[in-house]
């Protein structure tokens, strides 16, 4: 009986995927560009027949993407993301698809499905393991389900910069072993989102102002630990209900990456923002390993190269985008609170030691190892 139900579920998902494909995903049909990658610029192992896309902007890639011709043997690649078109993340996804289609000139057709068209993040991750989806972008710490050491990326004040957090990611080999075992291959994981900040219906000038605050969290232990350490009362609320919960007073505030505070409209109900920068999230782009392993090595090199190109675009764009958003938020009446960041750091100073004694991480004494890696990074990169 269980086997029958599993078969029916798989068939239903396949049918749903074909239906989604027939609905016009965010189109990423690509156009040809001039010339192949030169021997001086192409990564090792890439054929000279690959079209050079290294100089194409988002706009240029979009225009050329409309002209690539596809044949019956074109391999369709489904790329999913939860974000909505117009946001920096989905724009980067579309850019990757356009570049890939142009680079291979019809060998692959990357179709981008934003706004959870292929399901929510959990569903998309399962799709990839079942062979129903090939590529995805999501926040790297989301993958803590498969690699628990990634949880520490969301711990309050564990890192002082995106670069320091990236050093940890590079040093911790356990992360990459876990993700490989789970069936995912990453081509970009340093798309640096704006840091996480706090917001509320009243000013949060220091940690004591969070006492009694109904603080929205996802159903994840690391976020509950953050909230309690800062003195707030955590309230589990789905992200899709976040704005409504703020409007109805179910929660008083919470946290998000800075750009999400604007794009999700949280400021409308919680107009006091405190830029405490307590965590440094990353977006990541990755392939299903079952699909990746079928690709020629030279094609894999191209996909990695495109990941680096999109990563640079994202990082060059996101900070400037926030500066514009912040100006607009002030015009809309948002108050950016002159807060005592150190008080929040002090409130959470023992959090890492406490969490490393739980089963939240896979590596023993992980926080102490992170402190050592952080010190290594600072020594090698003095201010």
XYZ file of C-alpha atoms in Angstrom:
383
model
C 0.000 0.000 0.000
C 2.787 2.439 0.943
C 4.599 1.662 -2.302
C 1.406 2.349 -4.287
C 0.878 5.676 -2.525
C 4.487 6.689 -3.160
C 4.097 5.869 -6.854
C 0.898 7.908 -7.078
C 2.585 10.845 -5.347
C 5.515 10.778 -7.758
C 3.139 10.659 -10.750
C 1.168 13.590 -9.346
C 4.331 15.672 -8.940
C 5.462 14.864 -12.477
C 2.088 15.869 -13.892
C 2.172 19.068 -11.880
C 5.626 19.870 -13.209
C 4.543 19.414 -16.825
C 1.590 21.661 -16.093
C 3.884 24.322 -14.641
C 6.116 24.158 -17.704
C 3.146 24.802 -19.966
C 2.284 27.975 -18.051
C 5.200 30.120 -19.147
C 7.819 30.110 -16.440
C 9.767 33.321 -16.208
C 11.146 33.006 -19.722
C 14.864 32.396 -19.985
C 15.137 31.449 -23.624
C 18.478 32.812 -24.653
C 20.161 34.497 -27.535
C 23.524 34.028 -29.117
C 26.437 36.222 -28.181
C 29.424 37.146 -30.256
C 32.301 34.746 -30.180
C 33.532 31.918 -27.984
C 35.449 32.198 -24.737
C 39.018 33.139 -25.491
C 41.836 30.922 -24.320
C 42.942 33.647 -21.911
C 39.547 33.967 -20.199
C 38.031 30.507 -20.288
C 38.344 28.303 -17.190
C 40.440 25.163 -17.519
C 38.629 22.362 -19.316
C 36.051 24.515 -21.120
C 35.692 23.929 -24.846
C 36.326 26.854 -27.201
C 32.853 26.220 -28.665
C 31.240 27.643 -25.526
C 29.867 31.129 -26.162
C 31.555 33.866 -24.144
C 29.016 35.508 -21.808
C 31.471 36.959 -19.300
C 30.837 40.565 -20.318
C 27.052 40.417 -20.567
C 25.012 42.536 -18.182
C 21.599 41.453 -16.920
C 19.887 43.561 -19.562
C 22.111 42.362 -22.401
C 21.693 38.742 -21.376
C 17.933 39.131 -21.268
C 17.857 40.543 -24.806
C 20.136 37.881 -26.263
C 18.243 35.211 -24.356
C 15.218 35.694 -26.575
C 16.981 34.454 -29.696
C 18.500 31.063 -28.934
C 16.989 28.258 -30.980
C 16.224 24.934 -29.299
C 16.004 21.499 -30.853
C 14.348 18.231 -29.997
C 17.471 17.097 -28.148
C 17.672 20.201 -25.932
C 17.922 19.274 -22.265
C 15.380 21.195 -20.146
C 16.634 22.394 -16.746
C 14.107 23.582 -14.143
C 15.368 26.316 -11.817
C 13.179 27.202 -8.828
C 13.134 29.969 -6.220
C 10.640 31.183 -3.622
C 11.190 34.898 -4.278
C 9.109 37.162 -6.484
C 10.304 38.723 -9.731
C 11.717 42.186 -9.191
C 13.673 41.217 -6.080
C 17.454 40.926 -6.364
C 17.508 37.164 -5.714
C 15.060 36.146 -8.464
C 16.727 38.622 -10.828
C 20.011 36.827 -10.197
C 18.322 33.473 -10.863
C 16.964 34.700 -14.188
C 20.391 36.103 -15.057
C 21.967 32.697 -14.408
C 19.394 31.006 -16.644
C 19.914 33.508 -19.450
C 23.693 33.197 -19.280
C 23.526 29.402 -19.307
C 21.202 29.306 -22.297
C 23.347 31.752 -24.245
C 26.617 30.035 -23.319
C 25.467 26.644 -24.587
C 23.443 28.011 -27.512
C 20.508 25.638 -27.223
C 22.132 22.549 -25.707
C 20.297 23.288 -22.450
C 17.162 25.307 -21.826
C 17.090 26.711 -18.308
C 13.543 27.660 -17.335
C 13.139 29.817 -14.246
C 10.154 29.343 -11.914
C 9.952 32.105 -9.263
C 7.363 32.670 -6.508
C 7.169 29.032 -5.386
C 5.761 27.862 -8.738
C 7.497 24.521 -8.147
C 6.477 24.452 -4.475
C 7.831 25.950 -1.272
C 11.490 25.520 -0.390
C 10.988 22.187 1.337
C 9.072 20.852 -1.647
C 11.688 22.074 -4.113
C 14.487 20.410 -2.153
C 12.526 17.164 -2.251
C 11.848 17.684 -5.970
C 15.583 17.791 -6.566
C 16.157 14.564 -4.677
C 13.378 12.880 -6.684
C 14.624 14.069 -10.087
C 11.722 16.483 -10.602
C 13.833 19.665 -10.535
C 17.476 20.341 -11.347
C 18.515 23.725 -9.868
C 17.493 25.991 -7.003
C 18.424 29.144 -5.141
C 17.819 29.434 -1.398
C 19.428 30.919 1.695
C 22.436 28.762 2.573
C 21.408 28.281 6.206
C 18.173 26.687 4.969
C 20.364 23.692 4.177
C 21.019 23.168 7.902
C 18.355 20.475 7.623
C 21.023 18.432 5.842
C 24.151 20.005 7.340
C 23.527 21.043 10.974
C 26.743 23.069 11.271
C 25.119 25.661 8.990
C 22.778 26.552 11.879
C 25.499 28.697 13.377
C 25.226 31.141 10.466
C 21.928 32.310 11.998
C 23.249 32.588 15.557
C 23.170 36.158 16.834
C 26.547 37.932 16.699
C 28.611 34.830 15.918
C 30.300 36.643 13.020
C 31.266 40.262 12.425
C 31.067 40.309 8.620
C 30.000 38.313 5.585
C 33.664 37.689 4.790
C 34.318 36.222 8.219
C 31.293 33.954 7.881
C 32.514 32.815 4.461
C 35.864 31.891 5.992
C 34.034 29.609 8.418
C 32.075 27.998 5.581
C 35.279 27.331 3.666
C 37.093 25.882 6.676
C 34.345 23.527 7.844
C 34.674 20.470 5.600
C 31.804 18.740 7.409
C 29.350 21.144 5.782
C 30.326 20.121 2.272
C 30.435 16.416 3.070
C 26.897 16.597 4.445
C 25.555 18.529 1.457
C 27.199 16.164 -1.004
C 25.735 13.182 0.852
C 22.311 14.843 0.701
C 22.590 15.110 -3.096
C 23.351 18.788 -3.757
C 26.230 20.425 -5.670
C 26.828 24.150 -5.167
C 28.039 26.495 -7.891
C 27.637 29.694 -5.810
C 27.208 30.234 -2.081
C 28.622 33.709 -1.463
C 25.717 35.842 -2.639
C 25.875 38.218 0.317
C 22.481 39.356 1.503
C 22.236 42.451 3.654
C 22.741 41.698 7.360
C 19.807 40.800 9.587
C 18.294 43.625 11.609
C 15.555 44.015 14.221
C 12.289 45.884 13.872
C 9.372 46.525 16.175
C 6.289 48.636 16.843
C 8.375 50.585 19.358
C 12.051 51.678 19.328
C 14.613 49.035 20.296
C 17.479 51.162 21.557
C 19.093 48.397 23.603
C 18.492 44.769 24.522
C 16.388 45.700 27.581
C 13.770 47.179 25.243
C 13.050 43.661 23.944
C 11.696 42.448 27.271
C 8.107 41.337 26.726
C 8.346 41.765 22.958
C 6.350 39.185 20.985
C 9.093 38.274 18.532
C 8.240 36.405 15.353
C 10.426 33.378 14.621
C 10.299 30.494 12.145
C 9.947 27.054 13.683
C 13.707 26.649 14.102
C 15.580 26.257 17.421
C 18.375 28.699 16.547
C 15.906 31.560 16.117
C 14.144 30.709 19.362
C 17.507 30.758 21.141
C 18.350 34.161 19.631
C 15.038 35.669 20.718
C 15.213 34.384 24.279
C 18.846 35.457 24.683
C 17.896 39.014 23.714
C 15.020 39.007 26.198
C 12.077 38.628 23.817
C 9.203 36.131 23.829
C 9.404 34.014 20.645
C 6.203 33.422 18.675
C 6.369 30.844 15.874
C 4.775 32.293 12.744
C 5.022 31.140 9.130
C 6.788 33.612 6.856
C 3.692 33.816 4.667
C 1.764 35.053 7.713
C 4.445 37.441 8.984
C 2.913 40.662 7.635
C -0.595 39.717 8.794
C 0.703 38.819 12.272
C 2.300 42.266 12.542
C -0.887 43.988 11.386
C -3.026 42.084 13.898
C -0.627 42.515 16.821
C 0.008 38.776 17.082
C 3.682 39.721 17.032
C 5.311 43.066 17.838
C 8.236 42.619 15.501
C 11.119 40.343 14.688
C 14.071 40.271 12.346
C 14.887 39.926 8.675
C 17.564 40.742 6.159
C 17.394 44.489 5.614
C 16.101 44.322 2.060
C 13.292 41.961 3.118
C 12.113 44.534 5.687
C 11.352 46.758 2.714
C 10.247 44.271 0.065
C 7.906 42.334 2.372
C 6.338 45.518 3.726
C 7.134 44.800 7.386
C 7.808 48.504 7.912
C 4.134 49.344 7.457
C 3.227 47.813 10.829
C 6.625 47.910 12.561
C 8.145 51.296 11.664
C 11.100 51.220 14.080
C 14.235 49.598 12.650
C 17.434 48.813 14.539
C 20.415 47.970 12.324
C 22.205 45.718 14.793
C 23.572 43.469 11.999
C 23.414 40.310 14.101
C 23.830 37.749 11.290
C 25.085 37.661 7.715
C 22.922 35.488 5.442
C 23.891 34.174 2.012
C 21.913 33.069 -0.995
C 23.205 29.991 -2.797
C 22.721 28.319 -6.178
C 22.998 24.552 -6.415
C 22.250 21.583 -8.669
C 20.749 18.214 -7.916
C 23.733 15.879 -7.739
C 21.846 13.195 -9.668
C 21.621 15.645 -12.595
C 25.066 17.176 -12.107
C 26.804 13.815 -12.321
C 25.356 13.268 -15.809
C 26.993 16.440 -17.165
C 30.298 16.525 -19.063
C 33.149 17.918 -16.971
C 33.600 20.904 -19.289
C 29.913 21.828 -18.893
C 30.252 21.612 -15.127
C 33.140 24.086 -15.325
C 30.965 26.503 -17.269
C 28.151 26.273 -14.723
C 30.620 26.996 -11.911
C 31.978 29.973 -13.840
C 28.460 31.323 -14.346
C 27.867 30.953 -10.624
C 30.834 33.227 -9.932
C 29.594 35.765 -12.479
C 26.108 35.900 -10.976
C 27.594 36.064 -7.476
C 29.537 39.198 -8.442
C 26.433 40.797 -9.964
C 24.427 40.074 -6.814
C 27.055 41.412 -4.432
C 27.615 44.548 -6.515
C 23.864 45.211 -6.586
C 22.467 44.357 -3.160
C 24.213 47.037 -1.064
C 23.300 49.842 -3.468
C 19.736 48.562 -3.581
C 19.505 48.762 0.219
C 20.801 52.348 0.237
C 17.964 53.326 -2.092
C 15.425 51.355 -0.048
C 16.565 53.010 3.183
C 16.093 56.481 1.750
C 12.604 55.542 0.617
C 11.769 53.988 3.992
C 12.730 57.204 5.772
C 10.496 59.122 3.384
C 7.671 56.728 4.280
C 8.068 57.497 7.987
C 10.329 54.685 9.200
C 12.595 55.582 12.124
C 16.077 54.077 12.094
C 16.844 53.821 15.775
C 20.168 55.010 17.198
C 20.717 51.742 19.056
C 23.366 50.455 21.441
C 24.576 47.452 19.437
C 26.963 46.374 22.177
C 24.062 45.787 24.581
C 22.648 43.189 22.189
C 26.064 41.572 21.826
C 26.444 41.412 25.601
C 22.986 39.852 25.990
C 23.935 36.985 23.678
C 27.558 36.555 24.795
C 27.024 33.054 26.261
C 24.693 31.804 23.551
C 27.331 29.999 21.487
C 28.715 28.108 24.470
C 25.207 27.028 25.439
C 24.203 25.923 21.948
C 27.342 23.838 21.331
C 26.303 21.651 24.257
C 23.023 20.786 22.499
C 22.467 18.627 19.411
C 21.985 21.676 17.176
C 25.393 21.238 15.510
C 27.156 18.127 14.244
C 30.715 19.179 15.079
C 31.590 18.958 18.763
C 32.492 22.263 20.455
C 31.659 24.014 17.192
C 31.381 27.492 18.675
C 34.878 27.296 20.122
C 36.191 26.166 16.738
C 34.376 29.096 15.103
C 36.008 31.531 17.515
C 39.410 30.125 16.534
C 38.614 30.421 12.801
C 37.346 33.952 13.342
C 40.632 34.849 15.031
C 42.572 33.315 12.113
C 40.542 35.371 9.670
C 41.064 38.619 11.566
C 44.796 37.999 11.839
C 45.047 37.441 8.090
C 42.739 40.384 7.310
C 43.577 43.218 9.741
C 41.276 46.199 9.610
